[in-house]
Short mmCIF file of the C-alpha atoms (twelve columns), coordinates in Angstrom:
data_MODEL
# 
_entry.id   MODEL 
# 
loop_
_atom_site.group_PDB 
_atom_site.id 
_atom_site.type_symbol 
_atom_site.label_atom_id 
_atom_site.label_alt_id 
_atom_site.label_comp_id 
_atom_site.label_asym_id 
_atom_site.label_seq_id 
_atom_site.Cartn_x 
_atom_site.Cartn_y 
_atom_site.Cartn_z 
_atom_site.pdbx_PDB_model_num 
ATOM 1   C CA . MET A 1   31.614 -0.632  38.830 1 
ATOM 2   C CA . PRO A 2   29.733 2.603   39.581 1 
ATOM 3   C CA . GLU A 3   27.268 2.599   42.451 1 
ATOM 4   C CA . LEU A 4   23.787 1.892   41.129 1 
ATOM 5   C CA . PRO A 5   21.519 2.515   44.136 1 
ATOM 6   C CA . TYR A 6   18.089 1.911   42.624 1 
ATOM 7   C CA . ALA A 7   16.890 -1.636  42.058 1 
ATOM 8   C CA . ILE A 8   13.832 -2.705  40.076 1 
ATOM 9   C CA . ASP A 9   12.588 -6.287  39.940 1 
ATOM 10  C CA . VAL A 10  12.051 -7.107  36.264 1 
ATOM 11  C CA . VAL A 11  11.624 -10.157 34.067 1 
ATOM 12  C CA . ILE A 12  13.700 -10.991 31.018 1 
ATOM 13  C CA . GLU A 13  11.080 -12.518 28.736 1 
ATOM 14  C CA . LEU A 14  13.257 -13.218 25.700 1 
ATOM 15  C CA . LEU A 15  16.918 -13.370 24.740 1 
ATOM 16  C CA . LEU A 16  17.826 -13.286 21.055 1 
ATOM 17  C CA . ALA A 17  21.232 -13.820 19.491 1 
ATOM 18  C CA . SER A 18  21.148 -14.222 15.739 1 
ATOM 19  C CA . PRO A 19  24.205 -14.788 13.546 1 
ATOM 20  C CA . VAL A 20  22.440 -13.230 10.539 1 
ATOM 21  C CA . HIS A 21  20.657 -9.976  9.851  1 
ATOM 22  C CA . ARG A 22  17.240 -11.253 8.719  1 
ATOM 23  C CA . TYR A 23  15.603 -7.920  7.816  1 
ATOM 24  C CA . GLU A 24  17.525 -6.841  4.728  1 
ATOM 25  C CA . GLY A 25  16.210 -5.407  1.502  1 
ATOM 26  C CA . ARG A 26  12.566 -4.553  1.021  1 
ATOM 27  C CA . PRO A 27  10.050 -5.549  3.665  1 
ATOM 28  C CA . ALA A 28  7.650  -6.711  0.929  1 
ATOM 29  C CA . ASP A 29  10.176 -9.454  0.055  1 
ATOM 30  C CA . GLY A 30  9.967  -10.876 3.577  1 
ATOM 31  C CA . PRO A 31  12.728 -11.717 6.062  1 
ATOM 32  C CA . ARG A 32  15.625 -14.046 5.408  1 
ATOM 33  C CA . ASP A 33  15.296 -17.494 6.939  1 
ATOM 34  C CA . ALA A 34  16.970 -18.153 10.262 1 
ATOM 35  C CA . THR A 35  20.189 -20.105 9.823  1 
ATOM 36  C CA . SER A 36  20.285 -21.386 13.394 1 
ATOM 37  C CA . ARG A 37  18.524 -21.140 16.728 1 
ATOM 38  C CA . GLU A 38  17.988 -17.474 17.623 1 
ATOM 39  C CA . VAL A 39  16.018 -17.473 20.885 1 
ATOM 40  C CA . HIS A 40  18.018 -18.679 23.890 1 
ATOM 41  C CA . ASP A 41  17.512 -19.481 27.564 1 
ATOM 42  C CA . SER A 42  20.764 -17.654 28.358 1 
ATOM 43  C CA . ILE A 43  23.358 -15.549 26.563 1 
ATOM 44  C CA . GLN A 44  26.990 -14.659 27.131 1 
ATOM 45  C CA . VAL A 45  27.726 -10.924 27.063 1 
ATOM 46  C CA . ARG A 46  31.295 -9.717  26.506 1 
ATOM 47  C CA . ALA A 47  32.475 -6.250  27.492 1 
ATOM 48  C CA . GLY A 48  33.014 -4.019  24.474 1 
ATOM 49  C CA . LEU A 49  32.018 -6.801  22.051 1 
ATOM 50  C CA . GLY A 50  28.348 -7.689  22.518 1 
ATOM 51  C CA . ILE A 51  26.540 -11.017 22.695 1 
ATOM 52  C CA . VAL A 52  28.471 -14.136 21.762 1 
ATOM 53  C CA . GLY A 53  26.939 -15.592 18.593 1 
ATOM 54  C CA . ASP A 54  25.069 -12.442 17.590 1 
ATOM 55  C CA . ARG A 55  25.493 -10.735 14.213 1 
ATOM 56  C CA . TYR A 56  26.920 -7.568  15.811 1 
ATOM 57  C CA . PHE A 57  29.423 -9.306  18.114 1 
ATOM 58  C CA . GLY A 58  32.840 -7.685  17.826 1 
ATOM 59  C CA . HIS A 59  31.969 -5.359  14.929 1 
ATOM 60  C CA . ALA A 60  33.713 -2.033  15.449 1 
ATOM 61  C CA . ALA A 61  30.837 -0.081  13.886 1 
ATOM 62  C CA . HIS A 62  28.453 -1.517  16.496 1 
ATOM 63  C CA . ARG A 63  30.561 -1.330  19.675 1 
ATOM 64  C CA . THR A 64  28.246 1.188   21.317 1 
ATOM 65  C CA . ALA A 65  25.127 -0.459  19.903 1 
ATOM 66  C CA . SER A 66  25.903 -4.172  20.032 1 
ATOM 67  C CA . VAL A 67  23.100 -5.073  22.466 1 
ATOM 68  C CA . THR A 68  19.505 -3.928  22.013 1 
ATOM 69  C CA . LEU A 69  16.759 -3.894  24.618 1 
ATOM 70  C CA . ILE A 70  13.039 -3.306  24.304 1 
ATOM 71  C CA . ALA A 71  10.314 -3.154  26.937 1 
ATOM 72  C CA . ALA A 72  7.774  -5.966  26.695 1 
ATOM 73  C CA . GLU A 73  5.239  -3.239  27.433 1 
ATOM 74  C CA . SER A 74  6.148  -1.617  24.092 1 
ATOM 75  C CA . LEU A 75  5.107  -4.806  22.321 1 
ATOM 76  C CA . ASP A 76  1.945  -4.922  24.460 1 
ATOM 77  C CA . HIS A 77  1.299  -1.345  23.282 1 
ATOM 78  C CA . VAL A 78  1.354  -2.541  19.657 1 
ATOM 79  C CA . THR A 79  -1.233 -5.198  20.504 1 
ATOM 80  C CA . HIS A 80  -3.366 -2.700  22.410 1 
ATOM 81  C CA . VAL A 81  -3.421 0.202   19.938 1 
ATOM 82  C CA . LEU A 82  -3.730 -1.947  16.821 1 
ATOM 83  C CA . GLY A 83  -6.219 -4.427  18.270 1 
ATOM 84  C CA . VAL A 84  -4.171 -7.413  17.122 1 
ATOM 85  C CA . PRO A 85  -3.259 -10.672 18.879 1 
ATOM 86  C CA . PRO A 86  -0.040 -10.620 20.927 1 
ATOM 87  C CA . VAL A 87  2.952  -10.042 18.671 1 
ATOM 88  C CA . ASP A 88  5.971  -12.347 18.436 1 
ATOM 89  C CA . ALA A 89  8.603  -10.660 20.611 1 
ATOM 90  C CA . ALA A 90  11.433 -12.323 18.647 1 
ATOM 91  C CA . ALA A 91  10.180 -10.639 15.467 1 
ATOM 92  C CA . ALA A 92  11.110 -7.245  16.939 1 
ATOM 93  C CA . ARG A 93  14.764 -8.415  16.616 1 
ATOM 94  C CA . ARG A 94  15.872 -6.902  19.942 1 
ATOM 95  C CA . ASN A 95  18.361 -8.948  21.940 1 
ATOM 96  C CA . ILE A 96  16.658 -8.523  25.301 1 
ATOM 97  C CA . VAL A 97  12.926 -8.176  25.927 1 
ATOM 98  C CA . LEU A 98  12.500 -6.817  29.439 1 
ATOM 99  C CA . ARG A 99  9.239  -6.515  31.396 1 
ATOM 100 C CA . GLY A 100 8.830  -4.097  34.278 1 
ATOM 101 C CA . ALA A 101 11.027 -1.134  33.370 1 
ATOM 102 C CA . PRO A 102 10.709 1.803   30.969 1 
ATOM 103 C CA . VAL A 103 13.605 0.763   28.742 1 
ATOM 104 C CA . ASP A 104 13.423 3.844   26.531 1 
ATOM 105 C CA . GLU A 105 14.116 6.050   29.580 1 
ATOM 106 C CA . LEU A 106 17.549 4.452   30.003 1 
ATOM 107 C CA . ARG A 107 19.108 6.456   27.162 1 
ATOM 108 C CA . GLY A 108 22.454 7.867   28.297 1 
ATOM 109 C CA . GLU A 109 22.377 5.853   31.533 1 
ATOM 110 C CA . VAL A 110 24.678 3.246   32.986 1 
ATOM 111 C CA . PHE A 111 22.637 0.310   34.295 1 
ATOM 112 C CA . SER A 112 23.051 -3.334  35.197 1 
ATOM 113 C CA . LEU A 113 21.023 -6.490  34.764 1 
ATOM 114 C CA . ASP A 114 21.472 -9.465  37.075 1 
ATOM 115 C CA . THR A 115 19.692 -12.780 36.585 1 
ATOM 116 C CA . GLY A 116 21.570 -14.524 39.380 1 
ATOM 117 C CA . SER A 117 25.005 -14.991 37.818 1 
ATOM 118 C CA . GLY A 118 26.224 -11.522 38.771 1 
ATOM 119 C CA . PRO A 119 25.492 -8.101  37.296 1 
ATOM 120 C CA . VAL A 120 26.234 -7.227  33.680 1 
ATOM 121 C CA . LEU A 121 26.858 -3.514  33.281 1 
ATOM 122 C CA . PHE A 122 25.687 -1.574  30.212 1 
ATOM 123 C CA . ARG A 123 25.703 1.991   28.929 1 
ATOM 124 C CA . ALA A 124 22.577 2.885   26.967 1 
ATOM 125 C CA . HIS A 125 23.420 5.077   24.001 1 
ATOM 126 C CA . ARG A 126 20.881 5.755   21.279 1 
ATOM 127 C CA . PRO A 127 17.330 4.683   20.527 1 
ATOM 128 C CA . ALA A 128 16.743 1.488   18.586 1 
ATOM 129 C CA . ASN A 129 14.253 3.189   16.310 1 
ATOM 130 C CA . PRO A 130 11.672 0.960   14.668 1 
ATOM 131 C CA . CYS A 131 11.796 0.501   10.911 1 
ATOM 132 C CA . ALA A 132 9.278  -0.288  8.185  1 
ATOM 133 C CA . TRP A 133 9.974  -3.988  8.741  1 
ATOM 134 C CA . MET A 134 7.850  -3.805  11.904 1 
ATOM 135 C CA . ASP A 135 4.718  -3.431  9.749  1 
ATOM 136 C CA . VAL A 136 5.558  -6.780  8.116  1 
ATOM 137 C CA . ALA A 137 7.118  -8.640  11.048 1 
ATOM 138 C CA . LEU A 138 4.722  -7.618  13.840 1 
ATOM 139 C CA . ALA A 139 1.518  -6.139  12.391 1 
ATOM 140 C CA . PRO A 140 0.435  -3.430  9.940  1 
ATOM 141 C CA . GLY A 141 0.850  -0.140  11.797 1 
ATOM 142 C CA . ALA A 142 3.493  -1.461  14.238 1 
ATOM 143 C CA . HIS A 143 6.165  0.862   12.869 1 
ATOM 144 C CA . LYS A 144 4.168  3.919   13.905 1 
ATOM 145 C CA . ALA A 145 2.988  2.310   17.166 1 
ATOM 146 C CA . LEU A 146 6.616  1.725   18.207 1 
ATOM 147 C CA . LEU A 147 7.805  5.293   17.591 1 
ATOM 148 C CA . LYS A 148 9.647  6.404   20.756 1 
ATOM 149 C CA . ARG A 149 9.095  2.868   22.111 1 
ATOM 150 C CA . GLY A 150 11.560 0.896   19.966 1 
ATOM 151 C CA . GLY A 151 14.072 0.300   22.736 1 
ATOM 152 C CA . ILE A 152 17.704 1.270   23.136 1 
ATOM 153 C CA . ARG A 153 21.105 0.320   21.765 1 
ATOM 154 C CA . CYS A 154 23.649 -0.445  24.441 1 
ATOM 155 C CA . GLU A 155 27.330 -1.066  24.951 1 
ATOM 156 C CA . PRO A 156 28.240 -3.841  27.391 1 
ATOM 157 C CA . LEU A 157 30.756 -2.519  29.926 1 
ATOM 158 C CA . THR A 158 31.322 -5.830  31.725 1 
ATOM 159 C CA . SER A 159 31.079 -9.479  30.762 1 
ATOM 160 C CA . GLY A 160 28.638 -12.010 32.152 1 
ATOM 161 C CA . THR A 161 25.663 -14.280 31.635 1 
ATOM 162 C CA . LEU A 162 22.013 -13.295 31.386 1 
ATOM 163 C CA . SER A 163 19.137 -15.778 31.552 1 
ATOM 164 C CA . VAL A 164 15.423 -15.691 30.845 1 
ATOM 165 C CA . GLY A 165 13.384 -15.143 33.998 1 
ATOM 166 C CA . PRO A 166 13.421 -12.879 37.026 1 
ATOM 167 C CA . ALA A 167 16.149 -10.251 37.088 1 
ATOM 168 C CA . VAL A 168 17.203 -7.110  38.897 1 
ATOM 169 C CA . LEU A 169 17.765 -3.896  36.968 1 
ATOM 170 C CA . ARG A 170 19.942 -1.403  38.824 1 
ATOM 171 C CA . THR A 171 20.116 2.255   37.839 1 
ATOM 172 C CA . GLU A 172 21.624 5.534   39.018 1 
ATOM 173 C CA . ARG A 173 18.184 7.160   39.311 1 
ATOM 174 C CA . VAL A 174 14.563 6.255   39.926 1 
ATOM 175 C CA . LEU A 175 12.694 5.317   36.733 1 
ATOM 176 C CA . ALA A 176 9.005  5.732   36.038 1 
ATOM 177 C CA . GLN A 177 6.812  2.682   35.627 1 
ATOM 178 C CA . PRO A 178 6.264  1.569   32.014 1 
ATOM 179 C CA . THR A 179 2.850  2.271   30.517 1 
ATOM 180 C CA . LEU A 180 0.763  1.029   27.605 1 
ATOM 181 C CA . LEU A 181 -0.513 4.442   26.525 1 
# 
């Protein structure tokens, strides 16, 4: 494991692993129904495969994008700029909702998350750009509000367990604090 000298105390607010892709077709038709429990207290991450039980687990086309993260502050931004009640974090369909770090700044970085069961190492690849579904799932205007704030798609480099609650994010460089504006 590479040396990751900078530690940030963060909170994992939500973990989502869904066996089905619920946002298919036209947003006006609404999302598909959940076929099983999607929000979890903990998840199992497997190196090179993704999250056990998730729709992208083990799919070759998604190896470098099998785990998605979004900053809780990005969802707060939607609430703030649109003047709407707090949005449902699970509706953003990101696997990990993380508070306390500027997730979108991690692009291209190797980082780890540790919730007490040992660090899980990731490489952040490309943005998880928001889609038109966000206007239906979160609030009208959310798609635009999440531009450049939609999170990142990551490849798990090691296996481990992540749980909801306090965590430590380790990085190779100092990150800025997340902001609403």
